[in-house]
Short mmCIF file of C-alpha atoms in Angstrom, two decimals:
data_model
loop_
_atom_site.label_atom_id
_atom_site.label_comp_id
_atom_site.label_asym_id
_atom_site.label_seq_id
_atom_site.Cartn_x
_atom_site.Cartn_y
_atom_site.Cartn_z
CA MET A 1 -66.08 -40.48 45.66
CA ILE A 2 -63.41 -42.19 43.56
CA THR A 3 -64.57 -40.24 40.52
CA GLN A 4 -64.25 -36.94 42.36
CA PHE A 5 -60.74 -37.87 43.54
CA SER A 6 -59.72 -38.87 39.99
CA GLN A 7 -60.96 -35.58 38.57
CA ALA A 8 -59.13 -33.62 41.27
CA ASN A 9 -55.96 -35.55 40.51
CA LYS A 10 -56.29 -34.76 36.81
CA ARG A 11 -56.76 -31.06 37.56
CA LEU A 12 -53.64 -31.11 39.77
CA ARG A 13 -51.56 -32.77 37.05
CA ARG A 14 -52.86 -30.28 34.50
CA PHE A 15 -51.97 -27.40 36.84
CA LEU A 16 -48.44 -28.75 37.45
CA LEU A 17 -47.91 -29.22 33.70
CA LEU A 18 -48.96 -25.64 33.00
CA MET A 19 -46.67 -24.37 35.76
CA SER A 20 -43.71 -26.33 34.32
CA MET A 21 -44.34 -24.95 30.82
CA SER A 22 -44.57 -21.41 32.21
CA ILE A 23 -41.25 -21.78 34.03
CA ILE A 24 -39.56 -23.07 30.84
CA ILE A 25 -40.96 -20.21 28.76
CA LEU A 26 -39.93 -17.65 31.38
CA THR A 27 -36.41 -19.10 31.61
CA ASN A 28 -35.96 -19.06 27.82
CA SER A 29 -37.26 -15.49 27.62
CA CYS A 30 -34.81 -14.34 30.29
CA SER A 31 -31.88 -15.95 28.52
CA GLN A 32 -32.93 -14.45 25.19
CA PHE A 33 -33.12 -10.96 26.61
CA GLN A 34 -30.11 -11.27 28.92
CA GLU A 35 -27.74 -8.40 28.26
CA VAL A 36 -24.70 -9.43 26.23
CA LYS A 37 -21.39 -8.22 27.67
CA THR A 38 -19.57 -5.69 25.50
CA LEU A 39 -15.87 -6.43 25.12
CA ARG A 40 -13.82 -3.22 25.15
CA VAL A 41 -10.70 -3.64 23.00
CA GLY A 42 -7.89 -1.11 22.62
CA MET A 43 -5.91 -0.64 19.41
CA ASN A 44 -3.96 1.89 17.38
CA SER A 45 -3.84 2.49 13.63
CA TRP A 46 -1.42 -0.38 12.82
CA PRO A 47 -2.55 -2.19 9.59
CA GLY A 48 -2.54 -5.60 11.27
CA TYR A 49 -5.07 -4.52 13.88
CA ALA A 50 -7.32 -2.86 11.29
CA ILE A 51 -8.74 -6.29 10.45
CA ALA A 52 -10.82 -5.85 13.61
CA LEU A 53 -12.35 -2.73 12.04
CA TYR A 54 -13.59 -4.85 9.17
CA ALA A 55 -14.88 -7.54 11.56
CA ASN A 56 -16.90 -4.90 13.40
CA ASP A 57 -18.22 -3.30 10.21
CA ALA A 58 -19.20 -6.69 8.74
CA LYS A 59 -20.93 -7.62 12.04
CA LEU A 60 -18.74 -10.70 12.44
CA PHE A 61 -18.62 -10.18 16.21
CA GLU A 62 -22.42 -10.01 16.37
CA LYS A 63 -22.68 -13.22 14.36
CA ARG A 64 -20.51 -14.86 17.01
CA GLY A 65 -22.85 -13.64 19.74
CA ILE A 66 -20.76 -10.84 21.25
CA LYS A 67 -20.60 -7.06 21.21
CA VAL A 68 -17.27 -5.28 20.73
CA GLU A 69 -16.25 -1.68 21.27
CA LEU A 70 -12.95 -0.78 19.60
CA ILE A 71 -11.09 2.00 21.42
CA HIS A 72 -8.36 3.99 19.65
CA PHE A 73 -5.08 4.87 21.39
CA ASN A 74 -2.17 6.94 20.10
CA ASN A 75 0.16 5.62 22.81
CA GLN A 76 0.44 1.83 23.10
CA GLN A 77 1.57 1.97 26.73
CA ASP A 78 -1.70 3.73 27.55
CA ASN A 79 -3.48 0.97 25.67
CA ILE A 80 -1.93 -2.03 27.46
CA ARG A 81 -2.02 -0.21 30.81
CA ALA A 82 -5.80 0.23 30.45
CA THR A 83 -6.18 -3.52 30.00
CA ILE A 84 -3.96 -4.57 32.88
CA ARG A 85 -5.71 -2.10 35.20
CA GLY A 86 -9.11 -3.46 34.19
CA SER A 87 -10.66 -0.46 32.44
CA GLN A 88 -10.91 -2.45 29.20
CA ASP A 89 -10.89 -6.15 28.36
CA MET A 90 -8.14 -6.56 25.77
CA SER A 91 -5.45 -4.73 23.80
CA PHE A 92 -4.04 -5.22 20.33
CA VAL A 93 -0.42 -4.41 21.16
CA PRO A 94 3.13 -5.43 20.17
CA LEU A 95 4.92 -8.02 22.29
CA TRP A 96 7.59 -5.50 23.25
CA GLU A 97 4.99 -3.07 24.63
CA VAL A 98 3.57 -5.89 26.75
CA MET A 99 7.04 -6.60 28.13
CA GLN A 100 7.39 -3.11 29.58
CA VAL A 101 3.91 -2.36 30.99
CA ASP A 102 3.85 -1.05 34.57
CA PRO A 103 3.49 -3.52 37.46
CA SER A 104 -0.10 -3.94 38.69
CA ASN A 105 -2.38 -6.31 40.58
CA ASP A 106 -2.95 -8.28 37.37
CA LYS A 107 -0.57 -9.73 34.81
CA PRO A 108 -0.66 -9.64 31.00
CA VAL A 109 -1.77 -12.75 29.13
CA ILE A 110 -1.19 -13.17 25.39
CA VAL A 111 -4.08 -15.08 23.77
CA LEU A 112 -3.58 -14.48 20.01
CA VAL A 113 -0.99 -13.26 17.52
CA ALA A 114 -2.57 -10.76 15.13
CA ASP A 115 0.38 -10.41 12.75
CA ILE A 116 4.16 -10.41 12.45
CA SER A 117 6.04 -7.67 10.65
CA ALA A 118 7.56 -9.01 7.44
CA GLY A 119 8.72 -5.93 5.55
CA SER A 120 6.56 -3.21 7.10
CA ASP A 121 9.41 -2.00 9.35
CA GLY A 122 13.00 -1.35 8.35
CA ILE A 123 16.05 0.89 8.12
CA VAL A 124 16.73 3.43 5.41
CA SER A 125 20.21 4.92 4.97
CA ARG A 126 21.78 7.79 3.07
CA LEU A 127 23.72 7.27 -0.15
CA GLY A 128 26.96 5.38 0.41
CA ILE A 129 25.76 3.13 3.21
CA GLU A 130 25.03 -0.22 1.63
CA SER A 131 24.50 -2.61 4.54
CA ILE A 132 23.92 -2.92 8.27
CA LYS A 133 27.66 -3.50 8.78
CA ASP A 134 28.28 -0.04 7.31
CA LEU A 135 26.38 1.49 10.25
CA LYS A 136 29.35 1.07 12.60
CA GLY A 137 30.27 4.50 13.94
CA LYS A 138 27.19 6.07 12.33
CA LYS A 139 24.24 8.01 13.76
CA ILE A 140 20.79 6.40 13.53
CA SER A 141 17.42 7.80 14.54
CA VAL A 142 15.09 5.65 16.62
CA LYS A 143 12.77 6.28 19.54
CA LEU A 144 14.34 4.39 22.43
CA GLY A 145 12.16 1.80 24.11
CA THR A 146 9.73 1.52 21.21
CA VAL A 147 9.25 -1.18 18.58
CA PRO A 148 11.60 0.63 16.14
CA HIS A 149 14.35 0.27 18.75
CA LEU A 150 13.72 -3.48 18.72
CA VAL A 151 13.87 -3.43 14.90
CA LEU A 152 17.29 -1.77 15.08
CA LEU A 153 18.57 -4.30 17.61
CA GLU A 154 17.46 -7.33 15.59
CA ALA A 155 19.00 -5.77 12.46
CA LEU A 156 22.33 -5.20 14.25
CA LYS A 157 22.25 -8.75 15.59
CA SER A 158 21.66 -10.15 12.09
CA ALA A 159 24.88 -8.45 10.94
CA GLN A 160 26.80 -9.15 14.17
CA VAL A 161 27.15 -5.45 14.94
CA ASN A 162 27.30 -4.48 18.62
CA PRO A 163 24.65 -1.90 19.66
CA SER A 164 27.39 0.19 21.28
CA ASP A 165 28.99 0.62 17.84
CA VAL A 166 26.19 2.94 16.71
CA THR A 167 25.02 6.32 18.01
CA ILE A 168 21.28 6.67 18.55
CA GLN A 169 19.37 9.88 17.98
CA ASP A 170 16.35 9.45 20.25
CA VAL A 171 13.50 10.92 18.16
CA SER A 172 10.17 9.87 16.69
CA ASN A 173 9.86 8.23 13.27
CA GLU A 174 8.56 11.43 11.70
CA ARG A 175 11.44 13.49 13.10
CA GLY A 176 13.94 10.81 12.09
CA ALA A 177 12.80 11.02 8.47
CA GLU A 178 13.27 14.80 8.55
CA LEU A 179 16.78 14.54 10.04
CA LEU A 180 17.79 11.99 7.41
CA LYS A 181 16.55 14.23 4.62
CA SER A 182 18.52 17.18 6.02
CA GLY A 183 21.70 15.08 6.31
CA GLU A 184 21.97 15.32 10.11
CA ILE A 185 21.95 11.54 10.57
CA ASP A 186 23.08 8.55 8.53
CA ALA A 187 20.08 6.23 8.81
CA ALA A 188 16.59 6.01 10.28
CA VAL A 189 14.34 3.23 11.50
CA LEU A 190 10.94 3.78 9.85
CA TRP A 191 7.82 1.87 8.87
CA GLU A 192 5.91 1.81 5.63
CA PRO A 193 4.94 3.82 3.70
CA SER A 194 7.50 6.30 5.10
CA LEU A 195 10.32 3.75 4.74
CA SER A 196 10.18 3.41 0.94
CA LYS A 197 9.10 7.02 0.42
CA THR A 198 12.09 8.41 2.34
CA ALA A 199 14.55 6.15 0.51
CA LYS A 200 13.23 7.44 -2.81
CA GLU A 201 13.28 11.10 -1.74
CA ILE A 202 16.91 11.06 -0.56
CA GLY A 203 18.27 8.69 -3.18
CA GLY A 204 19.20 6.32 -0.38
CA LYS A 205 18.63 2.66 0.25
CA VAL A 206 16.50 0.42 2.44
CA ILE A 207 19.27 -1.71 3.95
CA PHE A 208 17.08 -3.86 6.21
CA THR A 209 13.46 -4.84 6.68
CA THR A 210 11.77 -7.27 9.02
CA LYS A 211 11.33 -9.55 6.00
CA ASP A 212 15.05 -10.33 6.25
CA VAL A 213 14.65 -12.16 9.58
CA ASP A 214 12.09 -14.17 11.56
CA SER A 215 11.10 -10.90 13.16
CA LEU A 216 10.50 -10.21 16.82
CA VAL A 217 8.01 -7.51 15.87
CA ILE A 218 5.03 -9.60 16.90
CA ASP A 219 1.64 -7.97 17.30
CA SER A 220 -0.56 -9.68 19.84
CA LEU A 221 -3.96 -9.66 21.48
CA VAL A 222 -3.50 -9.35 25.23
CA THR A 223 -5.87 -9.57 28.17
CA GLY A 224 -5.44 -9.66 31.93
CA ALA A 225 -5.36 -12.90 33.91
CA ASN A 226 -8.53 -11.88 35.79
CA THR A 227 -10.40 -11.05 32.58
CA LEU A 228 -9.38 -14.35 30.99
CA LYS A 229 -10.64 -16.30 33.98
CA SER A 230 -14.09 -14.68 33.96
CA ASN A 231 -14.65 -14.22 30.20
CA LYS A 232 -13.36 -17.33 28.45
CA ARG A 233 -16.51 -17.79 26.39
CA GLU A 234 -16.52 -14.19 25.12
CA LEU A 235 -12.79 -14.25 24.34
CA THR A 236 -13.20 -17.51 22.43
CA GLN A 237 -16.03 -15.99 20.38
CA PHE A 238 -13.86 -12.92 19.69
CA ILE A 239 -11.09 -15.11 18.30
CA LEU A 240 -13.60 -17.04 16.18
CA ALA A 241 -14.70 -13.72 14.67
CA TRP A 242 -11.04 -12.81 14.14
CA PHE A 243 -10.52 -16.00 12.11
CA ASP A 244 -13.69 -15.15 10.16
CA ALA A 245 -12.10 -11.80 9.28
CA ILE A 246 -8.78 -13.39 8.31
CA TYR A 247 -10.68 -15.79 6.05
CA ALA A 248 -12.31 -12.75 4.44
CA VAL A 249 -8.83 -11.28 3.81
CA GLU A 250 -7.96 -14.49 1.98
CA THR A 251 -11.19 -14.77 -0.03
CA ILE A 252 -12.63 -11.25 -0.49
CA PRO A 253 -9.65 -8.93 0.14
CA ASP A 254 -11.08 -6.03 -1.88
CA LYS A 255 -14.16 -5.92 0.33
CA VAL A 256 -12.04 -6.05 3.50
CA PHE A 257 -9.64 -3.30 2.44
CA GLU A 258 -12.45 -1.15 1.10
CA SER A 259 -14.19 -1.31 4.50
CA ILE A 260 -10.98 -0.42 6.35
CA ALA A 261 -10.14 2.36 3.90
CA LYS A 262 -13.55 3.94 4.39
CA GLN A 263 -13.23 3.84 8.18
CA THR A 264 -9.65 5.14 8.26
CA LYS A 265 -10.08 7.64 5.42
CA GLN A 266 -7.30 6.18 3.29
CA PRO A 267 -7.16 4.94 -0.32
CA LYS A 268 -7.97 1.24 -0.55
CA GLU A 269 -4.67 0.65 -2.38
CA THR A 270 -2.72 2.13 0.53
CA VAL A 271 -4.46 -0.13 3.04
CA ALA A 272 -3.78 -3.20 0.89
CA LYS A 273 -0.12 -2.31 0.36
CA ASP A 274 0.48 -1.66 4.06
CA TYR A 275 -1.01 -5.05 4.92
CA GLU A 276 1.27 -6.76 2.37
CA GLY A 277 4.22 -6.18 4.69
CA LEU A 278 2.73 -8.42 7.38
CA LYS A 279 2.35 -12.12 8.02
CA LYS A 280 -1.32 -12.44 8.88
CA GLY A 281 -2.45 -13.98 12.15
CA ASP A 282 -4.22 -17.01 10.73
CA ILE A 283 -4.64 -20.42 12.33
CA PRO A 284 -1.33 -21.97 11.07
CA MET A 285 0.67 -19.00 12.35
CA ASN A 286 -0.98 -19.13 15.76
CA GLN A 287 -0.41 -22.86 16.01
CA ARG A 288 3.28 -22.23 15.41
CA MET A 289 3.41 -19.35 17.89
CA PHE A 290 1.52 -21.07 20.73
CA GLY A 291 2.81 -24.62 20.35
CA VAL A 292 4.79 -26.35 23.08
CA ASN A 293 8.12 -24.48 23.19
CA GLY A 294 6.65 -22.39 20.36
CA ARG A 295 7.98 -19.31 18.65
CA LEU A 296 6.20 -16.90 21.00
CA GLN A 297 8.07 -18.15 24.07
CA GLU A 298 11.34 -18.05 22.16
CA ALA A 299 10.64 -14.54 20.82
CA THR A 300 9.88 -13.27 24.32
CA ARG A 301 13.24 -14.54 25.56
CA GLU A 302 15.10 -13.16 22.52
CA SER A 303 13.47 -9.73 22.83
CA ALA A 304 14.34 -9.49 26.52
CA LYS A 305 17.93 -10.50 25.79
CA LEU A 306 18.35 -7.89 23.04
CA LEU A 307 16.87 -5.11 25.13
CA ARG A 308 19.04 -5.97 28.12
CA GLU A 309 22.09 -5.70 25.86
CA ASP A 310 21.22 -2.07 25.09
CA LEU A 311 19.95 -0.38 28.23
CA ARG A 312 19.74 3.04 26.64
CA HIS A 313 15.96 2.60 26.60
CA GLY A 314 15.90 2.80 30.41
CA ARG A 315 12.82 0.57 30.67
CA LEU A 316 12.00 -2.24 33.09
CA ILE A 317 11.30 -5.55 31.36
CA ARG A 318 8.57 -7.77 32.79
CA ASP A 319 9.25 -11.47 33.33
CA ASP A 320 5.70 -12.50 34.24
CA ILE A 321 4.03 -12.46 30.82
CA GLU A 322 1.74 -15.46 30.44
CA ILE A 323 1.25 -17.18 27.08
CA ASN A 324 -2.11 -18.93 27.30
CA SER A 325 -3.57 -20.97 24.44
CA ASP A 326 -6.85 -22.06 26.08
CA VAL A 327 -9.26 -19.74 24.26
CA LEU A 328 -7.22 -19.92 21.06
CA LEU A 329 -7.35 -23.72 20.93
CA ALA A 330 -11.06 -23.69 21.71
CA ALA A 331 -11.61 -21.29 18.79
CA ILE A 332 -9.42 -23.32 16.41
CA LYS A 333 -11.33 -26.49 17.34
CA ASN A 334 -14.69 -24.90 16.55
CA TRP A 335 -13.86 -22.63 13.60
CA GLN A 336 -15.14 -23.51 10.13
CA PRO A 337 -15.09 -21.35 6.99
#
């Protein structure tokens, strides 16, 4: 009787062990085949954002365990609006564009700085105008409410010229270059390569670039507060892949620019030159930008102040932008080359 009970007990233990192993195997299989969320990220053709094109092509996002869909926008307000309204997860977008996005049920949260303009944007003038101070009483082309408008305002501030002392021709960059060439205006706010090319064509001079100041032209990665709350792991992995791509820029730049050139149908040399005019969004820069009382908070205040001093743009400026370093610091802590 005891022997029969002992054998039954052994069979029960064997059965329970097999059941436990089956549950473990089933759980592991489910987690292996669980669908990975695809992060939808908006961007335009700005050279600083193109690093994400390389990261995608080199499968750096996949190596970090995430899927990414990069969505192209011509209009940056459409881009950031899509993020704040929840139709995509993040936007690569300038700080100034974030500051003017429409009110919604969510608020914008900056989680990374991708680059800062350091020569890529500037002002070209006709022959005879040698400095920003010489712009007093002159006509300058700039699209009001856009980043070039901010470039003009920080240039005027650097030379202590009041915005009301200049007349603005409210046109696109391309149209501004045409008007300058035809002599209808005195200067134009442009970005490279049009900036240097136009100066050469008209025999004029580049009288200011963002390299001359600690520029407010800050390109950021922005999400919504709701997305950040529910996707911290994925956003952290995205930033880790971003740092992987920046490391590639530092160590294998030819490979990076060749990949971007192929995807954007440009010469590799053009891609490399355009990127030269930027401070890259590496770890040291982001530590400076997101530190306690860091540059990003200061730049947000300075930008708002400049734009409120020249209301010709007619835009509403948001005061609820959040600067959140949680996912950035998590990525910095875990990143290794």
